[in-house]
mmCIF file of C-alpha atoms (C1' of nucleotides) in Angstrom:
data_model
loop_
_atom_site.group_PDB
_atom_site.id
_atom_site.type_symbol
_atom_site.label_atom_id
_atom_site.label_comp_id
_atom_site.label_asym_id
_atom_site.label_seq_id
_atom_site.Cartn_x
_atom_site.Cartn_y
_atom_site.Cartn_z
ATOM 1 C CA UNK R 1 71.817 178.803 111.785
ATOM 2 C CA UNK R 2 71.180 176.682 114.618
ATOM 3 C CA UNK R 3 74.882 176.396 116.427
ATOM 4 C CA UNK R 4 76.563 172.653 116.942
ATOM 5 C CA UNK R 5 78.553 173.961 119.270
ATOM 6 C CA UNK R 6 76.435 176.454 122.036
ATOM 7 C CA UNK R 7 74.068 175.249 124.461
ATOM 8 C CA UNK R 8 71.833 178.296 124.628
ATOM 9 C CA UNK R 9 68.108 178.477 123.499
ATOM 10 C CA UNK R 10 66.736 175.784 121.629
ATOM 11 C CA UNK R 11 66.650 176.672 118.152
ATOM 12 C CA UNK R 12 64.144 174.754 115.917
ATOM 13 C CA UNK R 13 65.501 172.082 113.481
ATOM 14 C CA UNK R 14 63.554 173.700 110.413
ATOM 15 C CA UNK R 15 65.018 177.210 111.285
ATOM 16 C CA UNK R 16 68.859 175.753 110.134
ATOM 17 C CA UNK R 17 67.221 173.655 107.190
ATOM 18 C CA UNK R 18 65.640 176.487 105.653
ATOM 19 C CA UNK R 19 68.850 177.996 104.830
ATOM 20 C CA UNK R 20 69.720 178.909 100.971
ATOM 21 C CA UNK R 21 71.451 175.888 100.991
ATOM 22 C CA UNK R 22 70.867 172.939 104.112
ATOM 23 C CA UNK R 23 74.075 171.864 105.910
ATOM 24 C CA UNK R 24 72.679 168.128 105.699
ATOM 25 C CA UNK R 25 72.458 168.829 101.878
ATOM 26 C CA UNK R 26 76.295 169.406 101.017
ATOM 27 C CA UNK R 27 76.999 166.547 104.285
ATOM 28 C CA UNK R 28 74.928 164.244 102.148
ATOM 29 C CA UNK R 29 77.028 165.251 99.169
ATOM 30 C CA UNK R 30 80.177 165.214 101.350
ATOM 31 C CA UNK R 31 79.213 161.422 102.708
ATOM 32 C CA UNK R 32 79.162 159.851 98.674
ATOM 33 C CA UNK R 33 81.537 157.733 98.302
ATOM 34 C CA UNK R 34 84.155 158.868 96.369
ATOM 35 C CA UNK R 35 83.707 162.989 96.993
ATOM 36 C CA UNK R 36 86.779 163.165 99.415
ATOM 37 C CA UNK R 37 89.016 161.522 97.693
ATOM 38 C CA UNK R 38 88.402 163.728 94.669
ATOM 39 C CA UNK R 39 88.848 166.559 96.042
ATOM 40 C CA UNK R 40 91.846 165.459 97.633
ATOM 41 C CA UNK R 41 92.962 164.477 94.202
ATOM 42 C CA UNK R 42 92.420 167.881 92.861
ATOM 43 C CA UNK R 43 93.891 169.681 95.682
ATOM 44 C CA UNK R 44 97.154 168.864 94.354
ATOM 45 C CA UNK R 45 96.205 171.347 90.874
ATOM 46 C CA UNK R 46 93.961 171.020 88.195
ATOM 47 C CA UNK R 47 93.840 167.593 86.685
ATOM 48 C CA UNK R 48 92.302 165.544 83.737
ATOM 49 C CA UNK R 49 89.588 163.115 83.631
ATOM 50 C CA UNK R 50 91.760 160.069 82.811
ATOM 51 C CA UNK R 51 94.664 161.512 85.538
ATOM 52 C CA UNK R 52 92.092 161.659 87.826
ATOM 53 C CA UNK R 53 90.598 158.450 87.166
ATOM 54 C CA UNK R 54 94.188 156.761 87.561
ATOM 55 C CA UNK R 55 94.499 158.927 91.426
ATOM 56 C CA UNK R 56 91.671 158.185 92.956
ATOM 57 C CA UNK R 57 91.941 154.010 92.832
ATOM 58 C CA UNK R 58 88.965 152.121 91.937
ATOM 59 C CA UNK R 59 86.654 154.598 90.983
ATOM 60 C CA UNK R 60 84.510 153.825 88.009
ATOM 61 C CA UNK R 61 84.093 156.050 85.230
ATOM 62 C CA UNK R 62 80.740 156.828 85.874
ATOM 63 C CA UNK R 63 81.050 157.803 89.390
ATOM 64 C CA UNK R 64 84.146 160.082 88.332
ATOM 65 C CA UNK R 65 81.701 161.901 85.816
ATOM 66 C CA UNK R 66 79.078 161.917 88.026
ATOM 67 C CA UNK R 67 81.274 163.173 91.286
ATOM 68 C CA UNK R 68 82.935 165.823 88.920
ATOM 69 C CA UNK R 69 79.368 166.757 87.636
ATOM 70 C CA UNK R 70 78.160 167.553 91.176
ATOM 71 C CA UNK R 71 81.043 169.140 92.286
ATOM 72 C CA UNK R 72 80.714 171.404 88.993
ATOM 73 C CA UNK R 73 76.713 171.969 89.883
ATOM 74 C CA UNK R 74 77.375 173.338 93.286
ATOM 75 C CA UNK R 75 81.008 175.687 92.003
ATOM 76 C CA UNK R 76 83.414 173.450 93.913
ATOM 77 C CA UNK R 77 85.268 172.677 90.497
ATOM 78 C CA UNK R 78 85.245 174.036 86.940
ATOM 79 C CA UNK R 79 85.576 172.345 83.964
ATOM 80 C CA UNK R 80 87.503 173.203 81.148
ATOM 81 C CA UNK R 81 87.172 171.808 77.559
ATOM 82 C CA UNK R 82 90.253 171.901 75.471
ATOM 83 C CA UNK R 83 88.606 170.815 71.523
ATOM 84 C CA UNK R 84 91.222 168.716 70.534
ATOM 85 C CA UNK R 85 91.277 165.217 69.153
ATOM 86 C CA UNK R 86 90.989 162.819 71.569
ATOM 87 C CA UNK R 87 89.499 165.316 73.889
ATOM 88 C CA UNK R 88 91.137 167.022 76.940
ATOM 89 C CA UNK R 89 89.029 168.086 79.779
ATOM 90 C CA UNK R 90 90.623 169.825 82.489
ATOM 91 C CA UNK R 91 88.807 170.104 85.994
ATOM 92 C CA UNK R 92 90.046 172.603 88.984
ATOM 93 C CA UNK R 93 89.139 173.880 92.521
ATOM 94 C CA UNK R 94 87.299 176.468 92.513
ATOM 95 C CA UNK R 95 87.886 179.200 95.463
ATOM 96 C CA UNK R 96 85.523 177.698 97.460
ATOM 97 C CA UNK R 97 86.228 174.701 96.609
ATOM 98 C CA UNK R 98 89.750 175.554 98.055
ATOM 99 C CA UNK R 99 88.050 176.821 101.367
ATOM 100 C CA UNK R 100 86.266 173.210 101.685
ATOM 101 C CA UNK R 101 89.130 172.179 102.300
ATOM 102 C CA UNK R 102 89.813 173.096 105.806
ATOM 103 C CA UNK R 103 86.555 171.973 107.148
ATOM 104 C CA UNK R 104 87.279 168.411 104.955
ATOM 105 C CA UNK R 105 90.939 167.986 106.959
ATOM 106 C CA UNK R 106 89.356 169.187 110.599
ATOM 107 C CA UNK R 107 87.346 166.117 109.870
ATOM 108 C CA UNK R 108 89.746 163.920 108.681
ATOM 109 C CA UNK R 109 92.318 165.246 112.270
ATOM 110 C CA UNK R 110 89.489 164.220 114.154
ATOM 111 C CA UNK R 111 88.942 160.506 112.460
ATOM 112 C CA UNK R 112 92.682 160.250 112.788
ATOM 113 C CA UNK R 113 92.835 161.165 116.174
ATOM 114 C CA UNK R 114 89.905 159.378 117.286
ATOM 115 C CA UNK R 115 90.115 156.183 114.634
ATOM 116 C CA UNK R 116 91.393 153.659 117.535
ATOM 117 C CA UNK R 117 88.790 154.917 120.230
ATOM 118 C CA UNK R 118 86.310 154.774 117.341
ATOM 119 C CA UNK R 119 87.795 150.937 116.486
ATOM 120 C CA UNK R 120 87.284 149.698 119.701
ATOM 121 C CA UNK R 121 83.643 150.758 120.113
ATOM 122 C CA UNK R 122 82.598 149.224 117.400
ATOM 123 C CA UNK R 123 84.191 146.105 118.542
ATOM 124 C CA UNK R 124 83.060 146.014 121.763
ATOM 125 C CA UNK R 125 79.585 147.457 120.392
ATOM 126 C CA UNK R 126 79.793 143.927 117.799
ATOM 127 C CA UNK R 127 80.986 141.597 121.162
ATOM 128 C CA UNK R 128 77.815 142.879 123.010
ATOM 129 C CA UNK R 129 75.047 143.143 120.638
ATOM 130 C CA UNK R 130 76.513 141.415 117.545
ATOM 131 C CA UNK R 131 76.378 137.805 120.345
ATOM 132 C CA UNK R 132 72.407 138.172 121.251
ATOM 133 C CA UNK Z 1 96.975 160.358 106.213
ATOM 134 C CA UNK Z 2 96.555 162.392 102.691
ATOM 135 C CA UNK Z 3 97.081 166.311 103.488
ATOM 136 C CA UNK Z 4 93.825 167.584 102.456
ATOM 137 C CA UNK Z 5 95.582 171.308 102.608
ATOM 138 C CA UNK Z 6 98.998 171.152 101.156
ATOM 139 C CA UNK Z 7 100.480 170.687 97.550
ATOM 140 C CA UNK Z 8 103.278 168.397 97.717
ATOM 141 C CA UNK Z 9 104.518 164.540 96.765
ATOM 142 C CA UNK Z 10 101.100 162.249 95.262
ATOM 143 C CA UNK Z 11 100.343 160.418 97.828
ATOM 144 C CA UNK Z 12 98.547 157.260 97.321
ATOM 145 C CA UNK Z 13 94.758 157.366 98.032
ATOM 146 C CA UNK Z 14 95.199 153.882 100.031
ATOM 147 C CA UNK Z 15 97.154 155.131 102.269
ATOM 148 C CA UNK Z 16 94.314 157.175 103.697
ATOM 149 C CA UNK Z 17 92.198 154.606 103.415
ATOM 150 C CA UNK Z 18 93.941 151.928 105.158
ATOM 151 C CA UNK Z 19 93.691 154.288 108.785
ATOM 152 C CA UNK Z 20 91.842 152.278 111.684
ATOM 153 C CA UNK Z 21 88.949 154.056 110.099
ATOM 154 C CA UNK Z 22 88.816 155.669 107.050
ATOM 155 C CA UNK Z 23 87.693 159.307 106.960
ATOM 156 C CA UNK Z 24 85.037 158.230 104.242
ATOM 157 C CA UNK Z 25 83.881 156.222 106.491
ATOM 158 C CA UNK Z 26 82.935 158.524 109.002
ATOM 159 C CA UNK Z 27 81.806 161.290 106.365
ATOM 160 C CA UNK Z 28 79.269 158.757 105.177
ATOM 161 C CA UNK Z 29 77.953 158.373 108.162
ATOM 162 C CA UNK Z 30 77.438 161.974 109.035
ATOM 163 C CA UNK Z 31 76.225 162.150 105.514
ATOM 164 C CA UNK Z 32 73.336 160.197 106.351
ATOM 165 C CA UNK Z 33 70.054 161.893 106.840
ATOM 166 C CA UNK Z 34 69.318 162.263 110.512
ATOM 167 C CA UNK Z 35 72.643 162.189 112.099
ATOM 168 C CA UNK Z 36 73.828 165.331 112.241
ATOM 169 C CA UNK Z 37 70.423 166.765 113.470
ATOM 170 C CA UNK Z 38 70.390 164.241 116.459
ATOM 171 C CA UNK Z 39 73.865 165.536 117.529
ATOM 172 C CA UNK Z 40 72.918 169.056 117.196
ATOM 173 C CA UNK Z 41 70.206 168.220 119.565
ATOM 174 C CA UNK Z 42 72.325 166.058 121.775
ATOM 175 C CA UNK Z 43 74.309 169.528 121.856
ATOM 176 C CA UNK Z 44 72.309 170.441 124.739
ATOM 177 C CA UNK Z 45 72.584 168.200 126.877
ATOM 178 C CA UNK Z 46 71.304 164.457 127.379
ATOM 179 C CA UNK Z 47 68.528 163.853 126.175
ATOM 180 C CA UNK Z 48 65.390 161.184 126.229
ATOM 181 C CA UNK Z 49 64.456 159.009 123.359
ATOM 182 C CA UNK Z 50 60.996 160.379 123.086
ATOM 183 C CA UNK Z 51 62.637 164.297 123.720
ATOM 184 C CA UNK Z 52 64.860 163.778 120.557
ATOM 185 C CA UNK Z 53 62.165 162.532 118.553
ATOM 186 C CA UNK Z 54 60.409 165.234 119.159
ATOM 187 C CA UNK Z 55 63.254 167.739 118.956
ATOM 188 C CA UNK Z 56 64.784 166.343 115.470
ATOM 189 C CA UNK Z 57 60.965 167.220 113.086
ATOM 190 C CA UNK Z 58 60.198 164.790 110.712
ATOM 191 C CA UNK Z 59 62.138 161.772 111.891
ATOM 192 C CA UNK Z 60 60.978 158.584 112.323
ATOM 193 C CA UNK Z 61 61.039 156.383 115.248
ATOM 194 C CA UNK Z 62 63.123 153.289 112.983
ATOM 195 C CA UNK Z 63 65.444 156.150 111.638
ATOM 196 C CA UNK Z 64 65.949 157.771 115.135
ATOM 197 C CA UNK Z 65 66.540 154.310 116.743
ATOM 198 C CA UNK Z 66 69.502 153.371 113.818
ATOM 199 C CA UNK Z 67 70.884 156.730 114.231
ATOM 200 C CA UNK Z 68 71.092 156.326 117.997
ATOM 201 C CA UNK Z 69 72.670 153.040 117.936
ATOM 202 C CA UNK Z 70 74.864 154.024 114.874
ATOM 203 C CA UNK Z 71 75.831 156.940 117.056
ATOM 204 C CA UNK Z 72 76.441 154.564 120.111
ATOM 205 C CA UNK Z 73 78.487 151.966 118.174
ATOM 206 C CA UNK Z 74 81.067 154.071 117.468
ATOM 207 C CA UNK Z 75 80.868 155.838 120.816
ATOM 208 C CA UNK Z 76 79.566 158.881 120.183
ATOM 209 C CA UNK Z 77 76.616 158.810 122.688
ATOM 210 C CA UNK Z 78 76.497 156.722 125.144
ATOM 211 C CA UNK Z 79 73.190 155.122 126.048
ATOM 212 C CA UNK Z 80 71.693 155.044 129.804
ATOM 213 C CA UNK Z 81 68.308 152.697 130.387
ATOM 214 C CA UNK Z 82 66.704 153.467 133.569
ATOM 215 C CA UNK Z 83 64.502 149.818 133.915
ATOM 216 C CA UNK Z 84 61.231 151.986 135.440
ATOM 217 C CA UNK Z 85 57.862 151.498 134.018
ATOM 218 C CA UNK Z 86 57.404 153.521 131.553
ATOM 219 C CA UNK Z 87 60.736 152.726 130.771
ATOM 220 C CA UNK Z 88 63.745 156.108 130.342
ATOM 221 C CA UNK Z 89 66.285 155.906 128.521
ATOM 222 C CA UNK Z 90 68.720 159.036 127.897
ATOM 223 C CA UNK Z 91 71.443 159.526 125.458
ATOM 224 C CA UNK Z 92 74.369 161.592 125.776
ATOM 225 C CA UNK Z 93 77.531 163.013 123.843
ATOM 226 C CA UNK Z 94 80.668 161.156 125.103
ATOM 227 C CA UNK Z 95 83.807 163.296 125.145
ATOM 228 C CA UNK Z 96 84.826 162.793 121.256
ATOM 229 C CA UNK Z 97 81.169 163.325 120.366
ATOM 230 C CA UNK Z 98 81.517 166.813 121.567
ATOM 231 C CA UNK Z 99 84.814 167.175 119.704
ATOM 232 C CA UNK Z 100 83.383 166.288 116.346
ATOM 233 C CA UNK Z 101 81.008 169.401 116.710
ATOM 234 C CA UNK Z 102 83.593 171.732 115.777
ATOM 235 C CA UNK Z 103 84.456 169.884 112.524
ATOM 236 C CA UNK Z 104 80.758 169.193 111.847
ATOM 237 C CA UNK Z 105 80.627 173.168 112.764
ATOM 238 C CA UNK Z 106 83.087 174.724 110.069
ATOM 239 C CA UNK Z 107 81.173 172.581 107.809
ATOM 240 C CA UNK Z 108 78.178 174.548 108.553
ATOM 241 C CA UNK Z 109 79.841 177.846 108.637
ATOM 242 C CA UNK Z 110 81.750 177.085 105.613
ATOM 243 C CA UNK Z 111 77.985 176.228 103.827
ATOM 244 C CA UNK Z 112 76.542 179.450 105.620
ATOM 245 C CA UNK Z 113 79.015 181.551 103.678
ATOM 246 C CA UNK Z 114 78.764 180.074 100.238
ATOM 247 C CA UNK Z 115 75.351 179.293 100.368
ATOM 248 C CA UNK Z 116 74.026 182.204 98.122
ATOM 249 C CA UNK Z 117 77.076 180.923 95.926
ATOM 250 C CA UNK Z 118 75.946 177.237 95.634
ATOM 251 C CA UNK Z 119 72.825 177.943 95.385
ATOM 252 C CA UNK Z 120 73.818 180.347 92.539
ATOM 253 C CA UNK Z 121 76.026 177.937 90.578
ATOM 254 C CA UNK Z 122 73.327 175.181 90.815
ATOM 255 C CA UNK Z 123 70.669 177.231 89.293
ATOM 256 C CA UNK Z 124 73.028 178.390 86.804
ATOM 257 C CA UNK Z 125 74.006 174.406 86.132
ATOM 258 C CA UNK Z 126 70.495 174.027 85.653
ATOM 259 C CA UNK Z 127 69.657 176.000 82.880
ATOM 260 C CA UNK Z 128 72.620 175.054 80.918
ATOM 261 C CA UNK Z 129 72.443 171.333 81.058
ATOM 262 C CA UNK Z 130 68.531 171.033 82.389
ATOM 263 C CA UNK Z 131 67.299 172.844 79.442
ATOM 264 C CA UNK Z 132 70.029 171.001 77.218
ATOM 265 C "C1'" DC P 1 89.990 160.680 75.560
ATOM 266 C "C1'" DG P 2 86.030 161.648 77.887
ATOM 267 C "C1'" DG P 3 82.203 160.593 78.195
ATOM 268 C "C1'" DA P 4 76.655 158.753 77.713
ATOM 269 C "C1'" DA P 5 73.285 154.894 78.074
ATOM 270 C "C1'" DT P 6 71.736 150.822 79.981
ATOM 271 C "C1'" DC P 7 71.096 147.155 83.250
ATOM 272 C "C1'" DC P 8 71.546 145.266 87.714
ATOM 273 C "C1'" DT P 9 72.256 144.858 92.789
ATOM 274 C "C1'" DT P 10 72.417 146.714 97.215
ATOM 275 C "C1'" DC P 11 71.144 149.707 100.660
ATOM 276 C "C1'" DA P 12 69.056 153.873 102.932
ATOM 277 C "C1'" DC P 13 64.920 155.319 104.265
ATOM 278 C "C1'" DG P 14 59.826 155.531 105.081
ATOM 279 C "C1'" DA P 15 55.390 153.463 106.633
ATOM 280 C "C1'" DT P 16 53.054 150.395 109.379
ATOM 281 C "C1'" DA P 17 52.106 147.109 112.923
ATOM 282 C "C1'" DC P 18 53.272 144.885 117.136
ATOM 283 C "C1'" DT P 19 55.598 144.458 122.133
ATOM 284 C "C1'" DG P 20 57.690 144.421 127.099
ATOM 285 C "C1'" DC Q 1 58.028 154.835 126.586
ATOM 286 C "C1'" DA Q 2 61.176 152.903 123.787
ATOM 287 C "C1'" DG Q 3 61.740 150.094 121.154
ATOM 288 C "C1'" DT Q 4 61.648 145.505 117.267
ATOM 289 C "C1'" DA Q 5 59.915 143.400 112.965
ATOM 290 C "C1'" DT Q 6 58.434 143.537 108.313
ATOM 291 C "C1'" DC Q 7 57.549 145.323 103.920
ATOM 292 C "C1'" DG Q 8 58.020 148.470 100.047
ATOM 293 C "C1'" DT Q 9 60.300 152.174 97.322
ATOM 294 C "C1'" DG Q 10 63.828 155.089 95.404
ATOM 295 C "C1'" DA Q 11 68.452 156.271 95.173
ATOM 296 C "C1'" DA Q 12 73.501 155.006 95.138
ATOM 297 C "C1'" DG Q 13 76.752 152.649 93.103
ATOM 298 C "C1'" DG Q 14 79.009 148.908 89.913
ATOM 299 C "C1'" DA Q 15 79.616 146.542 85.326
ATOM 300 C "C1'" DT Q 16 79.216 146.735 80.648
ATOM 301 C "C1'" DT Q 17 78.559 148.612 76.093
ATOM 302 C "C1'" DC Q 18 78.601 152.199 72.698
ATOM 303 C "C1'" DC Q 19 79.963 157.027 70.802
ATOM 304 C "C1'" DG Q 20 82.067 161.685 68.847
#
DNA sequence: CGGAATCCTTCACGATACTG
DNA sequence: CAGTATCGTGAAGGATTCCG
């Protein structure tokens, strides 16, 4: 794994996306739009479809299926059928779904720390190239 | 901002979202393809346009460009023209550039050490609902 | 209740050509 | 060298409808 945070050697680019699983793979899963903020839901205890639906606000039902059905492909969640009529399906953290979670909230300290810096770039980015 | 750690009172999923900039905001952008590969390079040291293109295999000149002035709008890099013929221009991480490697780095650590796991569950995924 | 299926729009990204 | 401009494609996401 090619370090983010060590200026030594120069690693190649292919050596860290060769790994069983590439970093920019779950980032690109992490960057959807609504991953986050399912999690989040769910790190509050397991929780069912139409709960979670109501949580996480303006999510559609397909992209709550489909999230849940990704997280469920990689481990980060399980899913639990109860046969009932109507249906309950239950869906939980996995363990390392749990452990996601720290990385997820150093990113979210940094956003809030940095949000106004961040804020004022982009205006001043908008005043200077956003005018020619 | 929504604990992404601790168990306690619902909060309202606005409420994180309404921040000077919302952490999905900033996870979609490092989800995007390149980015996180340019600031791994950028972890070096500055670095010329032509240097990162070569560093970061496989991207584009279009893609690095965006990625760059993605990068720059929200003051990440900052960008340094030197008006010779041929023309130089060097990027470089600004201060909270640097600070987002160590998020962006327990995301990689945390993917090192469930990689076999992931990689596990989706194959597993696969041949239950692929072959359904 | 918890989906699946379909259609549609938008956008990320890639390829190519041109420029100061 | 370091871009900008243009075009084309596939994927992401939203709205709607139907189902066991």
């Amino acid at each position: 794994m090619v370090s983010l945070v060590t200026r030594g050697e120069p690693h190649s680019f292919a050596e860290c996306n060769q790994a069983a699983v590439p970093v920019a793979d779950i980032l690109s899963r992490i960057g959807g739009k609504w991953m986050i903020y399912v999690i989040m839901a769910l790190t509050r205890g397991p929780m069912r479809f139409s709960d979670l639906r109501r949580q996480v606000d303006g999510i559609s039902q397909k992209m709550l299926t489909q999230t849940l059905r990704d997280l469920e492909e990689d481990g980060l969640v399980t899913r639990k059928v109860t046969p009932i009529i109507p249906p309950r399906v239950d869906y939980e953290l996995t363990e390392i779904g749990m452990e996601l979670r720290g990385p997820l909230a150093a990113i979210a300290e940094w956003t809030e720390r940095n949000g106004d810096a961040i804020a004022a770039s982009r205006a001043r980015y908008a005043a200077e190239r956003g005018a020619a």
